[in-house]
PDB file of C-alpha atoms in Angstrom:
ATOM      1  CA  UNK A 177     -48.335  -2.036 -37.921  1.00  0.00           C
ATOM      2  CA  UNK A 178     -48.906   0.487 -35.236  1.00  0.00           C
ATOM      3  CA  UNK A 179     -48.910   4.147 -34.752  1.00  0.00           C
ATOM      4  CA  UNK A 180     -47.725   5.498 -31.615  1.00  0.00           C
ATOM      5  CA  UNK A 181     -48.898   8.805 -30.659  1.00  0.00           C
ATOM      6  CA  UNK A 182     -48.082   9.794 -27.165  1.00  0.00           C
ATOM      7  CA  UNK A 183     -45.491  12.627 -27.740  1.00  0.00           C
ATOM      8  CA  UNK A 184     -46.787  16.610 -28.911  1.00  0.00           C
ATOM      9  CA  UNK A 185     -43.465  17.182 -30.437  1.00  0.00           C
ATOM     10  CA  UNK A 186     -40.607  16.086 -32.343  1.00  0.00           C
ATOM     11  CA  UNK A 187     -39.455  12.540 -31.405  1.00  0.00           C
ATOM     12  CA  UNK A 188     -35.613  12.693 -31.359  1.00  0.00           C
ATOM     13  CA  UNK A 189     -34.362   9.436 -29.799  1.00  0.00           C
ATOM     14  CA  UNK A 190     -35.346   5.940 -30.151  1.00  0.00           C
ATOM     15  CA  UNK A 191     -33.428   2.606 -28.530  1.00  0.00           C
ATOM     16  CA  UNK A 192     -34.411  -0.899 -27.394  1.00  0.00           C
ATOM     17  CA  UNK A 193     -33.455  -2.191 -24.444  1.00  0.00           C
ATOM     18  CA  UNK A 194     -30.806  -4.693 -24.810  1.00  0.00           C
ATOM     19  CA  UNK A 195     -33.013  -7.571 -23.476  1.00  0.00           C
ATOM     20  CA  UNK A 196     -35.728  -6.610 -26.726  1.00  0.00           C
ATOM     21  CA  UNK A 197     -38.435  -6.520 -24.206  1.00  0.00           C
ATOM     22  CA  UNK A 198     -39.368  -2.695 -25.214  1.00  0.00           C
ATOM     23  CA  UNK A 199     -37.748   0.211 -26.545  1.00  0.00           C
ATOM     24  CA  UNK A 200     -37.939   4.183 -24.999  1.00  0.00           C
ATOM     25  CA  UNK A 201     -38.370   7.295 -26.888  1.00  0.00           C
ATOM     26  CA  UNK A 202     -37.104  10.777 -25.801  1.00  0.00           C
ATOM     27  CA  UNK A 203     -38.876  13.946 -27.387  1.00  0.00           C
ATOM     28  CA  UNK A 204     -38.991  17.362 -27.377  1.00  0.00           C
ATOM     29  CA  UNK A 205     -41.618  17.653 -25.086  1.00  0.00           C
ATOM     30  CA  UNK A 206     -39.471  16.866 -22.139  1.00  0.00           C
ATOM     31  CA  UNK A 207     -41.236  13.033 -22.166  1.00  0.00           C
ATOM     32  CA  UNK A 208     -39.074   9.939 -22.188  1.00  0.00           C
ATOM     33  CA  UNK A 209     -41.939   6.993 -22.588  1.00  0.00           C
ATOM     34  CA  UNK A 210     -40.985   3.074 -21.780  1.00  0.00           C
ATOM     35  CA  UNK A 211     -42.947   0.636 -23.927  1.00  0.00           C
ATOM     36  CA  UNK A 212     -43.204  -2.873 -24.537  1.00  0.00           C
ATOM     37  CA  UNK A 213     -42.250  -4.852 -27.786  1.00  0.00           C
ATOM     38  CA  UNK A 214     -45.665  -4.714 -28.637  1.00  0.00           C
ATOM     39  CA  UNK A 215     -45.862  -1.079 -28.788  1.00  0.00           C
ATOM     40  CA  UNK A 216     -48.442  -0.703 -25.505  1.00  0.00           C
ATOM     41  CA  UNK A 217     -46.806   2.045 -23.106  1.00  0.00           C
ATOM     42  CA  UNK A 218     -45.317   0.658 -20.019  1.00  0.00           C
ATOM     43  CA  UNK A 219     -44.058   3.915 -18.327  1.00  0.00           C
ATOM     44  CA  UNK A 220     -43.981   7.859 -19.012  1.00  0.00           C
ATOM     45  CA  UNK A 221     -41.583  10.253 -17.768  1.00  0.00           C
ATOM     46  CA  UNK A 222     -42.978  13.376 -18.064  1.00  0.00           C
ATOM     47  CA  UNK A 223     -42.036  17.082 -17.632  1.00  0.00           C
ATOM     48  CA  UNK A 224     -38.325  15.888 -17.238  1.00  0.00           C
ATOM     49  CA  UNK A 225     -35.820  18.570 -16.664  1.00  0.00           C
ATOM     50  CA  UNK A 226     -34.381  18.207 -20.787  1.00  0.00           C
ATOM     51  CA  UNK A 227     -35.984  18.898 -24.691  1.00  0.00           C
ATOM     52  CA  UNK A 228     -34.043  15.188 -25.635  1.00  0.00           C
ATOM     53  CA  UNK A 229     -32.262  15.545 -28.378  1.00  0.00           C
ATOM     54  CA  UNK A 230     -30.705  11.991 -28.014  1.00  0.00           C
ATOM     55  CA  UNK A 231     -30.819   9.128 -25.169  1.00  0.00           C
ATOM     56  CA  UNK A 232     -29.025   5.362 -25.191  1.00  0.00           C
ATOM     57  CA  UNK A 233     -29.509   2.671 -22.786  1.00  0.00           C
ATOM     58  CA  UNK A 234     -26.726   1.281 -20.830  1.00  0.00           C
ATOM     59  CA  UNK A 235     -26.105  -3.394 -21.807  1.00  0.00           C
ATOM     60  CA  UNK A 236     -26.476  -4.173 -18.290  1.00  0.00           C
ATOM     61  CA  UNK A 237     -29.929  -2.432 -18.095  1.00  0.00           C
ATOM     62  CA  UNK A 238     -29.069  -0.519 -15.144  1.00  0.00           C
ATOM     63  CA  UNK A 239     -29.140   3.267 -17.081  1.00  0.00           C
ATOM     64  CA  UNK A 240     -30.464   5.949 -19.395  1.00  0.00           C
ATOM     65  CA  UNK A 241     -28.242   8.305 -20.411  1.00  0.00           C
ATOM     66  CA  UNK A 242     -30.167  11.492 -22.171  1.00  0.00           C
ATOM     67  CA  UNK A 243     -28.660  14.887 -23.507  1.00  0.00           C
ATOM     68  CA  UNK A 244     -30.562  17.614 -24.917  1.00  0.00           C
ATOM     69  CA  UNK A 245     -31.659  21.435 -24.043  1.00  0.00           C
ATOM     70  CA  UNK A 246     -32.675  22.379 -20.778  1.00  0.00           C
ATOM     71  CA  UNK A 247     -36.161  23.973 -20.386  1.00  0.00           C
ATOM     72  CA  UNK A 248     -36.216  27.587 -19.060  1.00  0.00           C
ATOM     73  CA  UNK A 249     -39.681  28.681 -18.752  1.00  0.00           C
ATOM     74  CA  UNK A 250     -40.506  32.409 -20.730  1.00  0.00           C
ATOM     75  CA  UNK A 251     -40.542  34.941 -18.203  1.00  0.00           C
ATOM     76  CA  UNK A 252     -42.333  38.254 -17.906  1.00  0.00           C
ATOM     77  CA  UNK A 253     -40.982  41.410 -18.133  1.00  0.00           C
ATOM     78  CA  UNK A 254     -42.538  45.001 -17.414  1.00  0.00           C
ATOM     79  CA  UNK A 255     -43.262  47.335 -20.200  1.00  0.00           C
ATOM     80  CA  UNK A 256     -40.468  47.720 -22.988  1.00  0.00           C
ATOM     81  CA  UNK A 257     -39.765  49.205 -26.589  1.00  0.00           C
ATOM     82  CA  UNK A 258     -39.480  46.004 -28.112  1.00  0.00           C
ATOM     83  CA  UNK A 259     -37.728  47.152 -30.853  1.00  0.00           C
ATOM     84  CA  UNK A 260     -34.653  48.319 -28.556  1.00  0.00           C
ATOM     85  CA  UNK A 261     -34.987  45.050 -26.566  1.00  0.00           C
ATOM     86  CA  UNK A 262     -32.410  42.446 -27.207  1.00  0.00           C
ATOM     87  CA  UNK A 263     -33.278  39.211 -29.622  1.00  0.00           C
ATOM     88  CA  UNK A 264     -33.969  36.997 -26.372  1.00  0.00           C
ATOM     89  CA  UNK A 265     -36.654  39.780 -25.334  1.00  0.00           C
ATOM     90  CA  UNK A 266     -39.916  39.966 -27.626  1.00  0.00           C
ATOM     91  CA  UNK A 267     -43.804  40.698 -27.343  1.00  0.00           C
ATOM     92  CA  UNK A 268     -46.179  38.502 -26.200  1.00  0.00           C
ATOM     93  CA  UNK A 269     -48.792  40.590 -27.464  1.00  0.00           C
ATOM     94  CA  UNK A 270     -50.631  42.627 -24.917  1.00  0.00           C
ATOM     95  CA  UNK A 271     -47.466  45.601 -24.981  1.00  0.00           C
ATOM     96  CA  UNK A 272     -45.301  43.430 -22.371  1.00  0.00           C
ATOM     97  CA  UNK A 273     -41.990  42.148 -23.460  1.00  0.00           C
ATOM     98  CA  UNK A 274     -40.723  38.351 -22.423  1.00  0.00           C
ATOM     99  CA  UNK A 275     -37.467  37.493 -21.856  1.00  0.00           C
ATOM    100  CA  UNK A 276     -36.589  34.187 -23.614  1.00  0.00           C
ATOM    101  CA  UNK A 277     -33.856  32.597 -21.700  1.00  0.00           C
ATOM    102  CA  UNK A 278     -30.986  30.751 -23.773  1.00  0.00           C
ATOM    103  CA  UNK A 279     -31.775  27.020 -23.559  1.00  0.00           C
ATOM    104  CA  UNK A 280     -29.444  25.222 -20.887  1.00  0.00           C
ATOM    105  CA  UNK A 281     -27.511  22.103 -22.911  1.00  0.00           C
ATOM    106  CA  UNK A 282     -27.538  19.350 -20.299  1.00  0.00           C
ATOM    107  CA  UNK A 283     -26.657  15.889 -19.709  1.00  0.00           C
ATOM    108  CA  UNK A 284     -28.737  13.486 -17.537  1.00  0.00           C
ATOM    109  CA  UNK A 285     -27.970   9.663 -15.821  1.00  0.00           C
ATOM    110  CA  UNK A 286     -30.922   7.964 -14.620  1.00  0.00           C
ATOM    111  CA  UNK A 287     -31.244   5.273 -12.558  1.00  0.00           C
ATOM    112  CA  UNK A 288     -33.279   3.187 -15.145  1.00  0.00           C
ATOM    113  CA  UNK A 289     -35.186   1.330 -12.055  1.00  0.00           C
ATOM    114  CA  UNK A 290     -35.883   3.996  -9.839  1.00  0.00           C
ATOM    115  CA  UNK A 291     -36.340   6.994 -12.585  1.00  0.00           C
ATOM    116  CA  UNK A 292     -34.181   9.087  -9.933  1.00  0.00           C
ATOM    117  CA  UNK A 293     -31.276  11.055 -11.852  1.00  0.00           C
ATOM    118  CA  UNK A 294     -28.174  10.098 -10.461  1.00  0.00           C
ATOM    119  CA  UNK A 295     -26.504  12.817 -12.718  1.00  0.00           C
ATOM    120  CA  UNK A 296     -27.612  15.605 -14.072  1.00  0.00           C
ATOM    121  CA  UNK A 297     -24.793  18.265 -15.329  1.00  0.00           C
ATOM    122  CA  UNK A 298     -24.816  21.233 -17.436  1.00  0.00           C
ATOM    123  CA  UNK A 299     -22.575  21.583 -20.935  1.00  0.00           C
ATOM    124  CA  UNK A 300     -21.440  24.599 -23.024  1.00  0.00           C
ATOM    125  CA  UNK A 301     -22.284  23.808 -26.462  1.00  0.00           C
ATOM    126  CA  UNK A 302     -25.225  21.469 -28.221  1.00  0.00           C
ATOM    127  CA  UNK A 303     -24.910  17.586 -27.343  1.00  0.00           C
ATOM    128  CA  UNK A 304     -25.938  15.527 -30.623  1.00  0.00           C
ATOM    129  CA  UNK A 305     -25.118  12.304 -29.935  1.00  0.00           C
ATOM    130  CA  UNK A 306     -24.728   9.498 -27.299  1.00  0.00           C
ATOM    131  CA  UNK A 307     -23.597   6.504 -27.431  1.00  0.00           C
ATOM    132  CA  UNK A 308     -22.822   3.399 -24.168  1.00  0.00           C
ATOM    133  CA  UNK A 309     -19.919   1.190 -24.279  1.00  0.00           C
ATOM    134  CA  UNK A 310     -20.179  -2.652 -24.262  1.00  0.00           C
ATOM    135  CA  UNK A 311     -19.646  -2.678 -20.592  1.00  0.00           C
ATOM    136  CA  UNK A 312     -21.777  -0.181 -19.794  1.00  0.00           C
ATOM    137  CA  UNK A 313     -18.987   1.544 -17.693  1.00  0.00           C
ATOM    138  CA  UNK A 314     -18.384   4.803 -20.340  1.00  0.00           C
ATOM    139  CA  UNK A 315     -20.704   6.834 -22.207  1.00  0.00           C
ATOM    140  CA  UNK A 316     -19.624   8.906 -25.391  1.00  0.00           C
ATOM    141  CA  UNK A 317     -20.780  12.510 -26.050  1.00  0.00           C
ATOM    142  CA  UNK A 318     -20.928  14.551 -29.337  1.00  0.00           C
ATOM    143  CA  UNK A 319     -20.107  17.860 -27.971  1.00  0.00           C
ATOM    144  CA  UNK A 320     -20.102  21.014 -30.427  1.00  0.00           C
ATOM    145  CA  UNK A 321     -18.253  23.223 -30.822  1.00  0.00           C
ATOM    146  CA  UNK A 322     -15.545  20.022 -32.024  1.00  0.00           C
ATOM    147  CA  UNK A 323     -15.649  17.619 -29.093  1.00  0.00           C
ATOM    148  CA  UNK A 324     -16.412  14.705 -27.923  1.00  0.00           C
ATOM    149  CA  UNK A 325     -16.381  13.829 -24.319  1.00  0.00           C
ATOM    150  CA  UNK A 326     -15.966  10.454 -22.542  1.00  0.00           C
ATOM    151  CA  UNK A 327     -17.993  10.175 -19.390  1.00  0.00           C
ATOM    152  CA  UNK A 328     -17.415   7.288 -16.728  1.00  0.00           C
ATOM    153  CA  UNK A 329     -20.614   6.311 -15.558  1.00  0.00           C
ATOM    154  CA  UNK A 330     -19.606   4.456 -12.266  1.00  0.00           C
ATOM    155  CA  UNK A 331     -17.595   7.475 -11.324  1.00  0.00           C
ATOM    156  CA  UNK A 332     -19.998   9.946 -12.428  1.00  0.00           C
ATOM    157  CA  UNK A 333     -16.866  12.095 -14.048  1.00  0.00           C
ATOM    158  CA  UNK A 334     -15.450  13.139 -17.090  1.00  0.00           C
ATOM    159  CA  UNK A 335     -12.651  11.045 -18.397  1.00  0.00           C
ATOM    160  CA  UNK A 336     -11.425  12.477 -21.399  1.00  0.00           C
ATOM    161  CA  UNK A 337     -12.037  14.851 -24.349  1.00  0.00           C
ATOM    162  CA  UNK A 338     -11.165  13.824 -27.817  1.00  0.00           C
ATOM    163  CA  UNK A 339     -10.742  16.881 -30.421  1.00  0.00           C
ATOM    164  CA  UNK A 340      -9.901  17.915 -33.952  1.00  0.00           C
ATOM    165  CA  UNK A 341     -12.614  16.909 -35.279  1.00  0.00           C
ATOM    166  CA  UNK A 342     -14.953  19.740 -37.041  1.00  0.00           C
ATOM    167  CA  UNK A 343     -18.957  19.896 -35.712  1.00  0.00           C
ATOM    168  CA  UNK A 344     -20.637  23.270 -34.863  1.00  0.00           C
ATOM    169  CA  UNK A 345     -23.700  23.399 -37.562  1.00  0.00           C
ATOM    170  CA  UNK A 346     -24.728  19.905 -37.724  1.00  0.00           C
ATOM    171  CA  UNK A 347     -25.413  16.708 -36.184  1.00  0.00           C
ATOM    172  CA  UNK A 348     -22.521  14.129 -36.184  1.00  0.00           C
ATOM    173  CA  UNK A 349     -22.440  10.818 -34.581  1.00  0.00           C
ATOM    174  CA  UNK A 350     -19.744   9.189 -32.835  1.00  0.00           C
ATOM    175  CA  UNK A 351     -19.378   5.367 -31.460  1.00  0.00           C
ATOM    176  CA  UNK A 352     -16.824   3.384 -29.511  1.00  0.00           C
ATOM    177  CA  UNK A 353     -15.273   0.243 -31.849  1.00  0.00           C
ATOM    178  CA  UNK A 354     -12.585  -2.599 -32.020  1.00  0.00           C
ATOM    179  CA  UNK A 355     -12.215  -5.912 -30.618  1.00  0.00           C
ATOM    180  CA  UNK A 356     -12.268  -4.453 -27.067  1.00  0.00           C
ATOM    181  CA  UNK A 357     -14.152  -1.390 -27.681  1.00  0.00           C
ATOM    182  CA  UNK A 358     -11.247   0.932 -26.946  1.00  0.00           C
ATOM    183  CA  UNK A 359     -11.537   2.865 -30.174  1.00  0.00           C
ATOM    184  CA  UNK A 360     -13.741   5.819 -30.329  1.00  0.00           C
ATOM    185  CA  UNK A 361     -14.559   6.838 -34.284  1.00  0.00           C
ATOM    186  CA  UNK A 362     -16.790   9.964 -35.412  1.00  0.00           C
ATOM    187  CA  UNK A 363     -17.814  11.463 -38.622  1.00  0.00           C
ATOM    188  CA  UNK A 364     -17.206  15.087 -38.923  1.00  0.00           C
ATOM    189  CA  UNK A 365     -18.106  18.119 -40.719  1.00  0.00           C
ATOM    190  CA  UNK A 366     -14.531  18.276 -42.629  1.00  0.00           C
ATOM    191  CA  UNK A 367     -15.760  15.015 -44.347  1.00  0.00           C
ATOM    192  CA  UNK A 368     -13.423  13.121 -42.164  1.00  0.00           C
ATOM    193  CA  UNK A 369     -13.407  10.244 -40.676  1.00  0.00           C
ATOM    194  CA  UNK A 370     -11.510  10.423 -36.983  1.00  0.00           C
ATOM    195  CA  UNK A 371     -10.636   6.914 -35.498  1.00  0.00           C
ATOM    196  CA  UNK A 372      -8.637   7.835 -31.318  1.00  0.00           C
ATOM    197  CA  UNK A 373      -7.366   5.185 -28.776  1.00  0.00           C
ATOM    198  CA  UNK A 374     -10.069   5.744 -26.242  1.00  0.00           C
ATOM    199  CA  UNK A 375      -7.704   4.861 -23.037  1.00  0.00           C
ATOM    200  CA  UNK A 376      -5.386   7.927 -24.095  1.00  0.00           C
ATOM    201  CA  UNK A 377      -6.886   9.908 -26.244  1.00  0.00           C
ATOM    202  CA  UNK A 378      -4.280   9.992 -28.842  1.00  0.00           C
ATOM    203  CA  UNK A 379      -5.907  10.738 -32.430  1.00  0.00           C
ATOM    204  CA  UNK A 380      -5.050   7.232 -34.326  1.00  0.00           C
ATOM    205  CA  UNK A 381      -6.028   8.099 -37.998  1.00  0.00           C
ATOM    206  CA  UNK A 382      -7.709  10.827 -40.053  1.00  0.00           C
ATOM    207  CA  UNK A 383      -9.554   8.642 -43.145  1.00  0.00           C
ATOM    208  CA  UNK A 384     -10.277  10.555 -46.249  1.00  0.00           C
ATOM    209  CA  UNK A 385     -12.556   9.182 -49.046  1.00  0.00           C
ATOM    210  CA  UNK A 386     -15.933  10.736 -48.471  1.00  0.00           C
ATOM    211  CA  UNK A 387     -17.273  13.392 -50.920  1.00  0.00           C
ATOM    212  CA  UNK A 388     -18.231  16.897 -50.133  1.00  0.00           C
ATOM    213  CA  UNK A 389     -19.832  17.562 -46.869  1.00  0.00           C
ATOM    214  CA  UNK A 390     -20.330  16.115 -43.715  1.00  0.00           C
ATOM    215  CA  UNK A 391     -19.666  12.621 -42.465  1.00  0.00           C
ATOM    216  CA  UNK A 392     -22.585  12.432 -40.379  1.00  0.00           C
ATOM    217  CA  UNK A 393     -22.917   9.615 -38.780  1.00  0.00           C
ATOM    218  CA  UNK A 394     -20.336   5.961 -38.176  1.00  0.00           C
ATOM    219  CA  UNK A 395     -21.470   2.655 -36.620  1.00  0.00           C
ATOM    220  CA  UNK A 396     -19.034  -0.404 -35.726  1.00  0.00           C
ATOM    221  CA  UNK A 397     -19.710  -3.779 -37.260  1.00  0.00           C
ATOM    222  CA  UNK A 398     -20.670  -5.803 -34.128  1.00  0.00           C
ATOM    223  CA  UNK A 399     -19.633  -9.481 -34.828  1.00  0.00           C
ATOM    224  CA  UNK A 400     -16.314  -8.411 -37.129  1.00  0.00           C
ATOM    225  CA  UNK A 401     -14.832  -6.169 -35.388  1.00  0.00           C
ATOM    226  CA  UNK A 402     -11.905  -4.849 -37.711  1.00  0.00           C
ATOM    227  CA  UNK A 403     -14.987  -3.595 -39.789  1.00  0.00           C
ATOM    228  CA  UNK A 404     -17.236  -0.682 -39.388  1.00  0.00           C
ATOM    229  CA  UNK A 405     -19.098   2.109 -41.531  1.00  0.00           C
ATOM    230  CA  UNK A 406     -19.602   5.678 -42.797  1.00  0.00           C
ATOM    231  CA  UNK A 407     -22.312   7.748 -44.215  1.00  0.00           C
ATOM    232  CA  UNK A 408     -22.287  11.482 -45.387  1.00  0.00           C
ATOM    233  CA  UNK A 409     -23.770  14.380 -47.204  1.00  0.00           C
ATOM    234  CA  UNK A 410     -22.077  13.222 -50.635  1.00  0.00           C
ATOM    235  CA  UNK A 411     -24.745  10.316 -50.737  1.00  0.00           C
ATOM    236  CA  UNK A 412     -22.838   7.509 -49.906  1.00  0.00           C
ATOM    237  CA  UNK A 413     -21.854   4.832 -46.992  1.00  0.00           C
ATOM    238  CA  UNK A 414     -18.600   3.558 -47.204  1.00  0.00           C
ATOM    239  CA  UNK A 415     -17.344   0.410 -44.772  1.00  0.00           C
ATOM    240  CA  UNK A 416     -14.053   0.213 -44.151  1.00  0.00           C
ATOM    241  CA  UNK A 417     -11.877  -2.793 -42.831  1.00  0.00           C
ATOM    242  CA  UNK A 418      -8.180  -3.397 -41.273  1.00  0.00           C
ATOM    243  CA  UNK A 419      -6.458  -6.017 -43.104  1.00  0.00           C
ATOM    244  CA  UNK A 420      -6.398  -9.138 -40.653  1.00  0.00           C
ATOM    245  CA  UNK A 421      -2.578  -8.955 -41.164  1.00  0.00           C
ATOM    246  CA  UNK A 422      -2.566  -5.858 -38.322  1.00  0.00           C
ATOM    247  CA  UNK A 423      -2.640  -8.250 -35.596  1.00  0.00           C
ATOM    248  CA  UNK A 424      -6.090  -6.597 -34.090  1.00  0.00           C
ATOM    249  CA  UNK A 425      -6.899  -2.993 -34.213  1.00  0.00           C
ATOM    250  CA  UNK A 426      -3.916  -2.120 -32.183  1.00  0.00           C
ATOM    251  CA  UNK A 427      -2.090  -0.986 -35.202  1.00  0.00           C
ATOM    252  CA  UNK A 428      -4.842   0.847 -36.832  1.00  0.00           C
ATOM    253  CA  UNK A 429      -2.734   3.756 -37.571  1.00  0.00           C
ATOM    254  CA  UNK A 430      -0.755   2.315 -39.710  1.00  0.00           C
ATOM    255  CA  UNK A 431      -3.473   0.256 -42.139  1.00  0.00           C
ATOM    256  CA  UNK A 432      -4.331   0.307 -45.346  1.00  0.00           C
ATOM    257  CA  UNK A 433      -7.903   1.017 -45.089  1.00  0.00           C
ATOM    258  CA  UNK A 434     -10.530   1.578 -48.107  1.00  0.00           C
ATOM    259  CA  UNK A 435     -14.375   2.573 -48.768  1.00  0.00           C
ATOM    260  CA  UNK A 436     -15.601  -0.595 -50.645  1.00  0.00           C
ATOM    261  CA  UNK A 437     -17.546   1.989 -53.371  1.00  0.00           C
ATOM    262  CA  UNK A 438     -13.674   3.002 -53.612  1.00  0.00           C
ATOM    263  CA  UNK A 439     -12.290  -0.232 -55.151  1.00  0.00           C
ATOM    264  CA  UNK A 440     -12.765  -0.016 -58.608  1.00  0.00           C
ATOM    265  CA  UNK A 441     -11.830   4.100 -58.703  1.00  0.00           C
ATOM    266  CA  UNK A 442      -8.172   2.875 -56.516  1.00  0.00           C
ATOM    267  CA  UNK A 443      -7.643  -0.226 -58.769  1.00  0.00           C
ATOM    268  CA  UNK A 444      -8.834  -2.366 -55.441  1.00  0.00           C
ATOM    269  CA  UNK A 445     -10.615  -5.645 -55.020  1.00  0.00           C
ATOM    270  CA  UNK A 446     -12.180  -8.141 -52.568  1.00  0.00           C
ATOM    271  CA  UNK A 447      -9.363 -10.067 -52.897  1.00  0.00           C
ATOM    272  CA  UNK A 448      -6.677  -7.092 -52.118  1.00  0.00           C
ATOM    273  CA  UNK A 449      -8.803  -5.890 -49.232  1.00  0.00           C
ATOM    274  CA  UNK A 450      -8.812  -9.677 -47.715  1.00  0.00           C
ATOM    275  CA  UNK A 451     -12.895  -9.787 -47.681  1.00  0.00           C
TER     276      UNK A 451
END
């Protein structure tokens, strides 16, 4: 086992690249290191323009996508009554004041190759999550307050928002799903789970089931892809599954679909459900 030490803050994202030949970590401290499978550090991006708060790597290699908050240096102000100043203005000790600018919440594309950003644009709101389709083309963005947003990454635009879903106090996680990957699901703070068509945007299917508090996070079985899974303040993780009878996903809004720890409390089995 080995102990990695290279970052002087909070280490907030962690993905391998698709190939396994290494994995990159993202930090607070504005540092996005490369390393090798072995742990020994390849590459370190340092003093980048973002505090990461999460980062994914695009299949084909080619990409990083990172979101986080923007660094705005403290500046120095002349003489104030601190105690009239605003919240963003306090002392630094010696009877000046410093103005603490709000953080800028941004979102970054960099040519994984080259390290240059190819995209580098500024949100309203805190980004949580990010996630990279299968073909590398889109790239899905947890957007508070309650959106996500679907970026193209060939295009460099923004394709589509999907909404309704609660998050503006917590992390939630969203991913794309279904035997093409043209589902986009995301936990929520209303202990939801929201399943859209990610081609128009139309919301599919609220699924209830989870306990108080927030679904935080989903993930998409890889290999059977009418399958994926839930997880949430109330303790539990709950997979859920389309009936193979649907024909595919495409009829996802009107399935039957349970939490497996929900079988014996709905009078359900293995052998209802079709596992």
């Amino acid at each position: 086992m080995k102990t990695l030490e290279n970052h002087a803050e909070t280490v907030s994202a962690l993905v391998w690249l698709p190939d396994g030949s290494g994995f990159m970590s993202g930090s607070l401290d504005r540092k996005i290191i490369l390393w090798d499978k072995e742990g020994e550090l390849r590459e370190s991006w340092n003093d980048i323009a973002i505090r990461v708060t999460d980062a994914a790597v695009t299949p084909d290699v080619r990409r990083l996508v990172a979101v986080g908050m923007g660094y705005n240096p403290p500046t120095a102000l002349a003489r104030v009554n601190v105690r009239d100043a605003s919240p963003l203005i306090v002392s630094n000790g010696d009877g000046n004041a410093v103005a603490l600018r709000s953080p800028e919440n941004r979102m970054i594309i960099y040519d994984l190759k080259t390290r240059q950003v190819e995209l580098s644009v500024h949100m309203e709101g805190e980004l949580t999550s990010v996630k990279i389709s299968e073909d590398s083309r889109y790239a899905l963005i947890n957007h508070a307050p309650d959106e996500i947003h679907l970026w193209d990454l060939e295009e460099f635009r923004l394709t589509r928002k999907f909404t309704e879903l609660q998050q503006g106090h917590y992390v939630i996680r969203s991913c794309f799903g279904g035997i093409t990957g043209n589902f986009v699901i995301s936990g929520s703070e209303d202990r939801n789970v929201y399943v859209w068509h990610r081609d128009t945007g139309l919301l599919l299917e609220v699924l209830e089931g989870h306990g108080l508090g927030s679904v935080n996070s989903v993930a998409w079985n890889p290999r059977k892809k009418r399958m994926f899974a839930s997880c949430s303040d109330d303790n539990t993780i709950r997979v859920w599954e389309a009936p193979v009878s649907a024909g595919g996903l495409l009829g996802v809004r009107y399935l039957c679909v349970r939490g497996r720890d929900d079988w014996k409390e709905k009078g359900q089995s293995k052998a209802t459900l079709g596992l």
